[in-house]
Amino acid sequence: MLLGGRELLHGVVPATLAGALGELPGEIRFSLPLAGRTTIGVGGRADCLIAPQTIDSMVGAIQLCRRHKVRHMLLGAGSNLLFSDQGYRGVLISTERLMGSVIDGETVNVSCGEPLAALLFAVGRVGVRTLDFLVGIPGRLGGAIAMNAGIPAQSIGDIVQRVTVLSPRGEVQSIGVEECRFVYRGSAIRNERLPVLSAQLCLSGGTFDRDALLAERRTRQPLAARSAGSTFKNPPGLFAGRLIEEAGLKGFRVGMAKVSEQHANFIVNLGGAQSAEISEIIDIVRQKVYKRFRILLELEIEVVDQ
Ligand SMILES: Cc1cc2nc3c(=O)[nH]c(=O)nc-3n(C[C@H](O)[C@H](O)[C@H](O)COP(=O)(O)OP(=O)(O)OC[C@H]3O[C@@H](n4cnc5c(N)ncnc54)[C@H](O)[C@@H]3O)c2cc1C
């Protein structure tokens, strides 16, 4: 197909871009089903997914997409994302191969693709318990920073010292915590779509009871089912799950998607759910909660358009 003089072999990805991405160290796939790339297990196919082998090739992939003006997006563990049944038109840049962390005194330098569980294991081996508040959050470092992941007592933004990002002008920059502008489940990094390459976290501070936190998760959250975690942010001073429950929506089902009986802020995929079914539940929940409490729930999960 020719569009604006460009030959498009893979959705919106021109053949020249596909070729150049393919030259970078890493793995490249085309027309890849997204269901296996997200914890909720839905979504059509992505035009292209590249998993760079090195930070340099990640930077190269982003620069190439920017130069070709092709839509692209960073993908961590996919634990906060709802892709459409029509898939993703553009290039997903997965950080799955960019793992690792190095402890340096009171800090740890972490690569963007490091799973939080691996980070906790690495610091736990040297007796550090200050990151244990992240236990059970199934993300990778870059996604956790973009989302300012955490629990009510603490979020990752509270322990970030510096973040290395790729600026819109294409420079690798180290930014301080103020520039990250962390807020409850968000940051300037997410709003401005700044790619996180790595970050330096502080290892000193308060500790957490890891076993108690895990036990609480196991009793309160539907961990055996596929989900994207909390669907909505908690409104100030309130709990989204309680509002949904009081609106009578616990167990509400559309097709193979359902409001969890265990935790009403989780929507679970019972097996083979469509993204559209999950979106329908989201719309109905928002309408019913608004009608009952005059509170408009704000999404915590990110809905990614085709
Ligand atoms: C069972 C379950 C429990 C959960 N519990 C919690 C919880 O207690 N607290 C909490 O905060 N969250 C929770 N979550 C949600 C989710 O795990 C977090 O938001 C997590 O930090 C997302 O990380 P990720 O790597 O999966 O990001 P993804 O879902 O892959 O991406 C999320 C966003 O981050 C961006 N992103 C990814 N990598 C980068 C990068 N390198 N640079 C810049 N942007 C990037 C993506 O483009 C996207 O906008 C839970 C999810 C599940 C499924």
PDB file of C-alpha atoms in Angstrom, residues 22-260:
ATOM      1  CA  GLY A  22      15.132  -4.505  12.109  1.00  0.00           C
ATOM      2  CA  GLU A  23      18.818  -3.509  11.946  1.00  0.00           C
ATOM      3  CA  LEU A  24      18.905  -2.561  15.641  1.00  0.00           C
ATOM      4  CA  PRO A  25      20.076  -5.129  18.217  1.00  0.00           C
ATOM      5  CA  GLY A  26      16.944  -6.750  19.629  1.00  0.00           C
ATOM      6  CA  GLU A  27      13.865  -8.589  18.434  1.00  0.00           C
ATOM      7  CA  ILE A  28      11.240  -7.259  16.058  1.00  0.00           C
ATOM      8  CA  ARG A  29       7.784  -8.725  15.423  1.00  0.00           C
ATOM      9  CA  PHE A  30       4.979  -7.646  13.127  1.00  0.00           C
ATOM     10  CA  SER A  31       1.235  -8.079  13.502  1.00  0.00           C
ATOM     11  CA  LEU A  32       1.717  -9.327  17.044  1.00  0.00           C
ATOM     12  CA  PRO A  33      -1.345 -10.279  19.170  1.00  0.00           C
ATOM     13  CA  LEU A  34      -1.506  -8.020  22.235  1.00  0.00           C
ATOM     14  CA  ALA A  35      -3.463 -10.343  24.498  1.00  0.00           C
ATOM     15  CA  GLY A  36      -0.241 -12.088  25.554  1.00  0.00           C
ATOM     16  CA  ARG A  37       1.451  -8.757  26.251  1.00  0.00           C
ATOM     17  CA  THR A  38      -0.988  -7.414  28.828  1.00  0.00           C
ATOM     18  CA  THR A  39      -1.989  -8.785  32.208  1.00  0.00           C
ATOM     19  CA  ILE A  40      -5.704  -8.418  31.376  1.00  0.00           C
ATOM     20  CA  GLY A  41      -5.193 -10.517  28.258  1.00  0.00           C
ATOM     21  CA  VAL A  42      -7.166  -8.615  25.621  1.00  0.00           C
ATOM     22  CA  GLY A  43      -6.395  -6.603  22.509  1.00  0.00           C
ATOM     23  CA  GLY A  44      -5.991  -7.080  18.774  1.00  0.00           C
ATOM     24  CA  ARG A  45      -2.669  -7.023  16.970  1.00  0.00           C
ATOM     25  CA  ALA A  46       0.070  -4.401  17.097  1.00  0.00           C
ATOM     26  CA  ASP A  47       1.518  -3.401  13.724  1.00  0.00           C
ATOM     27  CA  CYS A  48       5.014  -3.773  15.104  1.00  0.00           C
ATOM     28  CA  LEU A  49       6.703  -4.552  18.416  1.00  0.00           C
ATOM     29  CA  ILE A  50      10.411  -4.092  18.949  1.00  0.00           C
ATOM     30  CA  ALA A  51      12.230  -5.313  22.056  1.00  0.00           C
ATOM     31  CA  PRO A  52      15.600  -3.499  21.993  1.00  0.00           C
ATOM     32  CA  GLN A  53      18.559  -5.387  23.434  1.00  0.00           C
ATOM     33  CA  THR A  54      20.340  -2.315  24.791  1.00  0.00           C
ATOM     34  CA  ILE A  55      19.458   1.168  26.011  1.00  0.00           C
ATOM     35  CA  ASP A  56      21.257   2.546  22.936  1.00  0.00           C
ATOM     36  CA  SER A  57      19.031   0.526  20.609  1.00  0.00           C
ATOM     37  CA  MET A  58      15.959   1.644  22.593  1.00  0.00           C
ATOM     38  CA  VAL A  59      17.037   5.261  22.042  1.00  0.00           C
ATOM     39  CA  GLY A  60      17.672   4.441  18.381  1.00  0.00           C
ATOM     40  CA  ALA A  61      14.199   2.899  17.972  1.00  0.00           C
ATOM     41  CA  ILE A  62      12.478   5.936  19.507  1.00  0.00           C
ATOM     42  CA  GLN A  63      14.526   8.345  17.372  1.00  0.00           C
ATOM     43  CA  LEU A  64      13.667   6.395  14.223  1.00  0.00           C
ATOM     44  CA  CYS A  65       9.932   6.443  15.022  1.00  0.00           C
ATOM     45  CA  ARG A  66      10.110  10.172  15.787  1.00  0.00           C
ATOM     46  CA  ARG A  67      11.980  10.891  12.546  1.00  0.00           C
ATOM     47  CA  HIS A  68       9.438   8.911  10.500  1.00  0.00           C
ATOM     48  CA  LYS A  69       6.610  10.551  12.493  1.00  0.00           C
ATOM     49  CA  VAL A  70       5.162   7.124  13.260  1.00  0.00           C
ATOM     50  CA  ARG A  71       3.078   6.664  16.394  1.00  0.00           C
ATOM     51  CA  HIS A  72       4.911   4.699  19.069  1.00  0.00           C
ATOM     52  CA  MET A  73       4.609   3.866  22.723  1.00  0.00           C
ATOM     53  CA  LEU A  74       6.715   2.316  25.477  1.00  0.00           C
ATOM     54  CA  LEU A  75       5.488  -1.025  26.794  1.00  0.00           C
ATOM     55  CA  GLY A  76       6.527  -2.388  30.192  1.00  0.00           C
ATOM     56  CA  ALA A  77       4.732  -5.390  31.688  1.00  0.00           C
ATOM     57  CA  GLY A  78       1.414  -4.212  30.205  1.00  0.00           C
ATOM     58  CA  SER A  79      -0.153  -4.371  33.675  1.00  0.00           C
ATOM     59  CA  ASN A  80      -1.953  -1.039  33.455  1.00  0.00           C
ATOM     60  CA  LEU A  81      -3.079  -1.066  29.827  1.00  0.00           C
ATOM     61  CA  LEU A  82      -6.276  -1.784  27.920  1.00  0.00           C
ATOM     62  CA  PHE A  83      -5.623  -2.098  24.186  1.00  0.00           C
ATOM     63  CA  SER A  84      -8.487  -2.083  21.702  1.00  0.00           C
ATOM     64  CA  ASP A  85      -9.813  -5.194  19.943  1.00  0.00           C
ATOM     65  CA  GLN A  86      -8.593  -3.506  16.748  1.00  0.00           C
ATOM     66  CA  GLY A  87      -5.036  -3.565  18.090  1.00  0.00           C
ATOM     67  CA  TYR A  88      -2.429  -0.817  17.948  1.00  0.00           C
ATOM     68  CA  ARG A  89      -1.506   1.085  14.783  1.00  0.00           C
ATOM     69  CA  GLY A  90       2.135   1.956  15.276  1.00  0.00           C
ATOM     70  CA  VAL A  91       5.269   0.662  16.993  1.00  0.00           C
ATOM     71  CA  LEU A  92       5.351  -0.656  20.542  1.00  0.00           C
ATOM     72  CA  ILE A  93       8.783  -0.444  22.128  1.00  0.00           C
ATOM     73  CA  SER A  94       9.016  -3.134  24.774  1.00  0.00           C
ATOM     74  CA  THR A  95      11.518  -2.760  27.624  1.00  0.00           C
ATOM     75  CA  GLU A  96      11.455  -6.503  28.413  1.00  0.00           C
ATOM     76  CA  ARG A  97      15.149  -7.028  27.564  1.00  0.00           C
ATOM     77  CA  LEU A  98      16.404  -3.978  29.444  1.00  0.00           C
ATOM     78  CA  MET A  99      16.678  -5.463  32.902  1.00  0.00           C
ATOM     79  CA  GLY A 100      19.134  -5.076  35.746  1.00  0.00           C
ATOM     80  CA  SER A 101      19.946  -3.073  38.842  1.00  0.00           C
ATOM     81  CA  VAL A 102      23.191  -2.038  40.562  1.00  0.00           C
ATOM     82  CA  ILE A 103      23.304  -1.176  44.248  1.00  0.00           C
ATOM     83  CA  ASP A 104      25.627   1.689  45.113  1.00  0.00           C
ATOM     84  CA  GLY A 105      25.674   2.472  48.842  1.00  0.00           C
ATOM     85  CA  GLU A 106      22.346   4.066  49.800  1.00  0.00           C
ATOM     86  CA  THR A 107      21.023   4.052  46.220  1.00  0.00           C
ATOM     87  CA  VAL A 108      20.164   1.602  43.475  1.00  0.00           C
ATOM     88  CA  ASN A 109      20.430   2.298  39.739  1.00  0.00           C
ATOM     89  CA  VAL A 110      17.721   0.455  37.880  1.00  0.00           C
ATOM     90  CA  SER A 111      17.235  -0.171  34.178  1.00  0.00           C
ATOM     91  CA  CYS A 112      13.786   0.673  32.734  1.00  0.00           C
ATOM     92  CA  GLY A 113      12.760  -2.911  31.989  1.00  0.00           C
ATOM     93  CA  GLU A 114      13.605  -4.348  35.407  1.00  0.00           C
ATOM     94  CA  PRO A 115      10.545  -6.135  36.826  1.00  0.00           C
ATOM     95  CA  LEU A 116       9.680  -4.737  40.267  1.00  0.00           C
ATOM     96  CA  ALA A 117       9.756  -8.287  41.671  1.00  0.00           C
ATOM     97  CA  ALA A 118      13.361  -8.749  40.460  1.00  0.00           C
ATOM     98  CA  LEU A 119      14.323  -5.387  41.955  1.00  0.00           C
ATOM     99  CA  LEU A 120      12.847  -6.344  45.330  1.00  0.00           C
ATOM    100  CA  PHE A 121      14.691  -9.662  45.188  1.00  0.00           C
ATOM    101  CA  ALA A 122      18.018  -7.945  44.372  1.00  0.00           C
ATOM    102  CA  VAL A 123      17.805  -5.384  47.180  1.00  0.00           C
ATOM    103  CA  GLY A 124      16.308  -7.945  49.576  1.00  0.00           C
ATOM    104  CA  ARG A 125      19.440 -10.097  49.175  1.00  0.00           C
ATOM    105  CA  VAL A 126      21.504  -7.356  50.786  1.00  0.00           C
ATOM    106  CA  GLY A 127      18.954  -6.891  53.549  1.00  0.00           C
ATOM    107  CA  VAL A 128      17.199  -3.786  52.186  1.00  0.00           C
ATOM    108  CA  ARG A 129      13.452  -3.758  52.979  1.00  0.00           C
ATOM    109  CA  THR A 130      12.615  -0.150  52.096  1.00  0.00           C
ATOM    110  CA  LEU A 131      11.204  -1.004  48.655  1.00  0.00           C
ATOM    111  CA  ASP A 132       8.900  -3.708  49.991  1.00  0.00           C
ATOM    112  CA  PHE A 133       5.861  -1.446  49.581  1.00  0.00           C
ATOM    113  CA  LEU A 134       6.082  -2.355  45.870  1.00  0.00           C
ATOM    114  CA  VAL A 135       5.560  -6.063  46.571  1.00  0.00           C
ATOM    115  CA  GLY A 136       2.896  -7.652  44.363  1.00  0.00           C
ATOM    116  CA  ILE A 137       2.786  -4.813  41.800  1.00  0.00           C
ATOM    117  CA  PRO A 138       3.388  -6.630  38.506  1.00  0.00           C
ATOM    118  CA  GLY A 139       5.082  -3.761  36.597  1.00  0.00           C
ATOM    119  CA  ARG A 140       8.535  -2.923  35.294  1.00  0.00           C
ATOM    120  CA  LEU A 141      10.510   0.099  36.489  1.00  0.00           C
ATOM    121  CA  GLY A 142       9.667   2.495  33.599  1.00  0.00           C
ATOM    122  CA  GLY A 143       5.929   1.806  33.824  1.00  0.00           C
ATOM    123  CA  ALA A 144       6.030   2.124  37.611  1.00  0.00           C
ATOM    124  CA  ILE A 145       7.707   5.530  37.364  1.00  0.00           C
ATOM    125  CA  ALA A 146       5.342   6.786  34.649  1.00  0.00           C
ATOM    126  CA  MET A 147       2.361   5.686  36.773  1.00  0.00           C
ATOM    127  CA  ASN A 148       3.926   6.596  40.139  1.00  0.00           C
ATOM    128  CA  ALA A 149       2.967   3.115  41.298  1.00  0.00           C
ATOM    129  CA  GLY A 150       2.553   2.347  44.965  1.00  0.00           C
ATOM    130  CA  ILE A 151       0.238   1.825  47.886  1.00  0.00           C
ATOM    131  CA  PRO A 152      -1.581   4.422  50.033  1.00  0.00           C
ATOM    132  CA  ALA A 153       1.413   4.657  52.415  1.00  0.00           C
ATOM    133  CA  GLN A 154       4.070   5.278  49.753  1.00  0.00           C
ATOM    134  CA  SER A 155       4.607   5.573  46.004  1.00  0.00           C
ATOM    135  CA  ILE A 156       7.720   5.062  43.933  1.00  0.00           C
ATOM    136  CA  GLY A 157       7.978   8.834  43.368  1.00  0.00           C
ATOM    137  CA  ASP A 158       8.760   9.174  47.100  1.00  0.00           C
ATOM    138  CA  ILE A 159      12.028   7.272  46.642  1.00  0.00           C
ATOM    139  CA  VAL A 160      13.102   8.451  43.186  1.00  0.00           C
ATOM    140  CA  GLN A 161      16.281  10.524  43.217  1.00  0.00           C
ATOM    141  CA  ARG A 162      16.986  10.934  39.507  1.00  0.00           C
ATOM    142  CA  VAL A 163      15.502   9.615  36.273  1.00  0.00           C
ATOM    143  CA  THR A 164      17.340   9.304  32.969  1.00  0.00           C
ATOM    144  CA  VAL A 165      14.994  10.136  30.103  1.00  0.00           C
ATOM    145  CA  LEU A 166      15.143  10.775  26.376  1.00  0.00           C
ATOM    146  CA  SER A 167      14.084  14.395  25.913  1.00  0.00           C
ATOM    147  CA  PRO A 168      11.733  15.484  23.104  1.00  0.00           C
ATOM    148  CA  ARG A 169      14.830  16.996  21.436  1.00  0.00           C
ATOM    149  CA  GLY A 170      16.509  13.593  21.453  1.00  0.00           C
ATOM    150  CA  GLU A 171      18.981  14.196  24.290  1.00  0.00           C
ATOM    151  CA  VAL A 172      19.626  11.672  27.058  1.00  0.00           C
ATOM    152  CA  GLN A 173      19.022  13.714  30.221  1.00  0.00           C
ATOM    153  CA  SER A 174      19.108  13.085  33.933  1.00  0.00           C
ATOM    154  CA  ILE A 175      16.212  14.872  35.617  1.00  0.00           C
ATOM    155  CA  GLY A 176      15.545  15.424  39.306  1.00  0.00           C
ATOM    156  CA  VAL A 177      12.463  14.366  41.204  1.00  0.00           C
ATOM    157  CA  GLU A 178      10.860  17.854  41.011  1.00  0.00           C
ATOM    158  CA  GLU A 179      10.859  17.698  37.216  1.00  0.00           C
ATOM    159  CA  CYS A 180       9.076  14.340  37.342  1.00  0.00           C
ATOM    160  CA  ARG A 181       6.093  16.091  39.036  1.00  0.00           C
ATOM    161  CA  PHE A 182       4.779  12.936  40.641  1.00  0.00           C
ATOM    162  CA  VAL A 183       1.106  12.938  41.619  1.00  0.00           C
ATOM    163  CA  TYR A 184      -1.244  10.173  42.735  1.00  0.00           C
ATOM    164  CA  ARG A 185      -0.882   7.528  39.969  1.00  0.00           C
ATOM    165  CA  GLY A 186       0.663   9.891  37.485  1.00  0.00           C
ATOM    166  CA  SER A 187       3.655  12.049  36.582  1.00  0.00           C
ATOM    167  CA  ALA A 188       4.952  14.534  34.018  1.00  0.00           C
ATOM    168  CA  ILE A 189       6.777  11.544  32.542  1.00  0.00           C
ATOM    169  CA  ARG A 190       3.475   9.928  31.666  1.00  0.00           C
ATOM    170  CA  ASN A 191       1.726  13.151  30.615  1.00  0.00           C
ATOM    171  CA  GLU A 192       4.579  14.215  28.378  1.00  0.00           C
ATOM    172  CA  ARG A 193       5.346  10.675  27.173  1.00  0.00           C
ATOM    173  CA  LEU A 194       8.984  10.951  28.217  1.00  0.00           C
ATOM    174  CA  PRO A 195      10.775   7.619  27.734  1.00  0.00           C
ATOM    175  CA  VAL A 196      12.449   6.480  30.981  1.00  0.00           C
ATOM    176  CA  LEU A 197      15.778   4.781  30.320  1.00  0.00           C
ATOM    177  CA  SER A 198      16.792   4.178  33.939  1.00  0.00           C
ATOM    178  CA  ALA A 199      16.401   5.642  37.412  1.00  0.00           C
ATOM    179  CA  GLN A 200      18.233   6.062  40.678  1.00  0.00           C
ATOM    180  CA  LEU A 201      16.206   5.149  43.754  1.00  0.00           C
ATOM    181  CA  CYS A 202      16.937   5.860  47.401  1.00  0.00           C
ATOM    182  CA  LEU A 203      17.370   2.780  49.596  1.00  0.00           C
ATOM    183  CA  SER A 204      17.160   4.450  52.995  1.00  0.00           C
ATOM    184  CA  GLY A 205      13.894   5.209  54.765  1.00  0.00           C
ATOM    185  CA  GLY A 206      11.039   3.361  56.384  1.00  0.00           C
ATOM    186  CA  THR A 207      10.575  -0.378  56.004  1.00  0.00           C
ATOM    187  CA  PHE A 208       7.419  -2.355  55.279  1.00  0.00           C
ATOM    188  CA  ASP A 209       6.050  -5.696  56.349  1.00  0.00           C
ATOM    189  CA  ARG A 210       6.281  -7.510  53.052  1.00  0.00           C
ATOM    190  CA  ASP A 211       4.460 -10.652  54.191  1.00  0.00           C
ATOM    191  CA  ALA A 212       1.567  -8.652  55.635  1.00  0.00           C
ATOM    192  CA  LEU A 213       1.265  -6.593  52.426  1.00  0.00           C
ATOM    193  CA  LEU A 214       1.254  -9.740  50.294  1.00  0.00           C
ATOM    194  CA  ALA A 215      -1.265 -11.463  52.532  1.00  0.00           C
ATOM    195  CA  GLU A 216      -3.540  -8.413  52.312  1.00  0.00           C
ATOM    196  CA  ARG A 217      -3.285  -8.441  48.507  1.00  0.00           C
ATOM    197  CA  ARG A 218      -4.133 -12.140  48.410  1.00  0.00           C
ATOM    198  CA  THR A 219      -7.279 -11.680  50.499  1.00  0.00           C
ATOM    199  CA  ARG A 220      -8.465  -8.424  48.919  1.00  0.00           C
ATOM    200  CA  GLN A 221      -7.532  -8.755  45.235  1.00  0.00           C
ATOM    201  CA  PRO A 222      -8.570 -11.306  42.576  1.00  0.00           C
ATOM    202  CA  LEU A 223      -4.986 -12.354  41.859  1.00  0.00           C
ATOM    203  CA  ALA A 224      -5.943 -15.662  40.239  1.00  0.00           C
ATOM    204  CA  ALA A 225      -7.801 -13.863  37.435  1.00  0.00           C
ATOM    205  CA  ARG A 226      -6.455 -11.692  34.619  1.00  0.00           C
ATOM    206  CA  SER A 227      -6.906  -7.975  35.261  1.00  0.00           C
ATOM    207  CA  ALA A 228      -5.161  -4.613  34.915  1.00  0.00           C
ATOM    208  CA  GLY A 229      -5.318  -3.881  38.649  1.00  0.00           C
ATOM    209  CA  SER A 230      -7.444  -1.007  39.911  1.00  0.00           C
ATOM    210  CA  THR A 231      -9.606   0.304  37.100  1.00  0.00           C
ATOM    211  CA  PHE A 232     -10.308   3.726  38.638  1.00  0.00           C
ATOM    212  CA  LYS A 233      -8.368   6.097  40.863  1.00  0.00           C
ATOM    213  CA  ASN A 234      -9.710   6.583  44.359  1.00  0.00           C
ATOM    214  CA  PRO A 235     -11.499   9.949  44.595  1.00  0.00           C
ATOM    215  CA  PRO A 236     -10.010  12.098  47.411  1.00  0.00           C
ATOM    216  CA  GLY A 237     -10.876  10.562  50.790  1.00  0.00           C
ATOM    217  CA  LEU A 238     -12.946   7.758  49.221  1.00  0.00           C
ATOM    218  CA  PHE A 239     -12.447   4.301  47.728  1.00  0.00           C
ATOM    219  CA  ALA A 240     -13.543   3.677  44.146  1.00  0.00           C
ATOM    220  CA  GLY A 241     -14.169  -0.003  44.950  1.00  0.00           C
ATOM    221  CA  ARG A 242     -16.580   0.866  47.763  1.00  0.00           C
ATOM    222  CA  LEU A 243     -18.525   3.306  45.557  1.00  0.00           C
ATOM    223  CA  ILE A 244     -18.836   0.662  42.824  1.00  0.00           C
ATOM    224  CA  GLU A 245     -19.979  -1.916  45.361  1.00  0.00           C
ATOM    225  CA  GLU A 246     -22.540   0.484  46.872  1.00  0.00           C
ATOM    226  CA  ALA A 247     -23.830   1.218  43.359  1.00  0.00           C
ATOM    227  CA  GLY A 248     -24.711  -2.511  43.240  1.00  0.00           C
ATOM    228  CA  LEU A 249     -22.185  -3.433  40.569  1.00  0.00           C
ATOM    229  CA  LYS A 250     -20.119  -6.132  42.267  1.00  0.00           C
ATOM    230  CA  GLY A 251     -20.271  -9.153  39.960  1.00  0.00           C
ATOM    231  CA  PHE A 252     -21.758  -7.106  37.081  1.00  0.00           C
ATOM    232  CA  ARG A 253     -20.895  -8.920  33.866  1.00  0.00           C
ATOM    233  CA  VAL A 254     -20.710  -8.132  30.144  1.00  0.00           C
ATOM    234  CA  GLY A 255     -19.777 -11.177  28.040  1.00  0.00           C
ATOM    235  CA  MET A 256     -16.621 -12.648  29.534  1.00  0.00           C
ATOM    236  CA  ALA A 257     -15.669  -9.537  31.510  1.00  0.00           C
ATOM    237  CA  LYS A 258     -16.863  -8.958  35.047  1.00  0.00           C
ATOM    238  CA  VAL A 259     -16.584  -6.585  38.002  1.00  0.00           C
ATOM    239  CA  SER A 260     -14.692  -8.734  40.499  1.00  0.00           C
TER     240      SER A 260
END
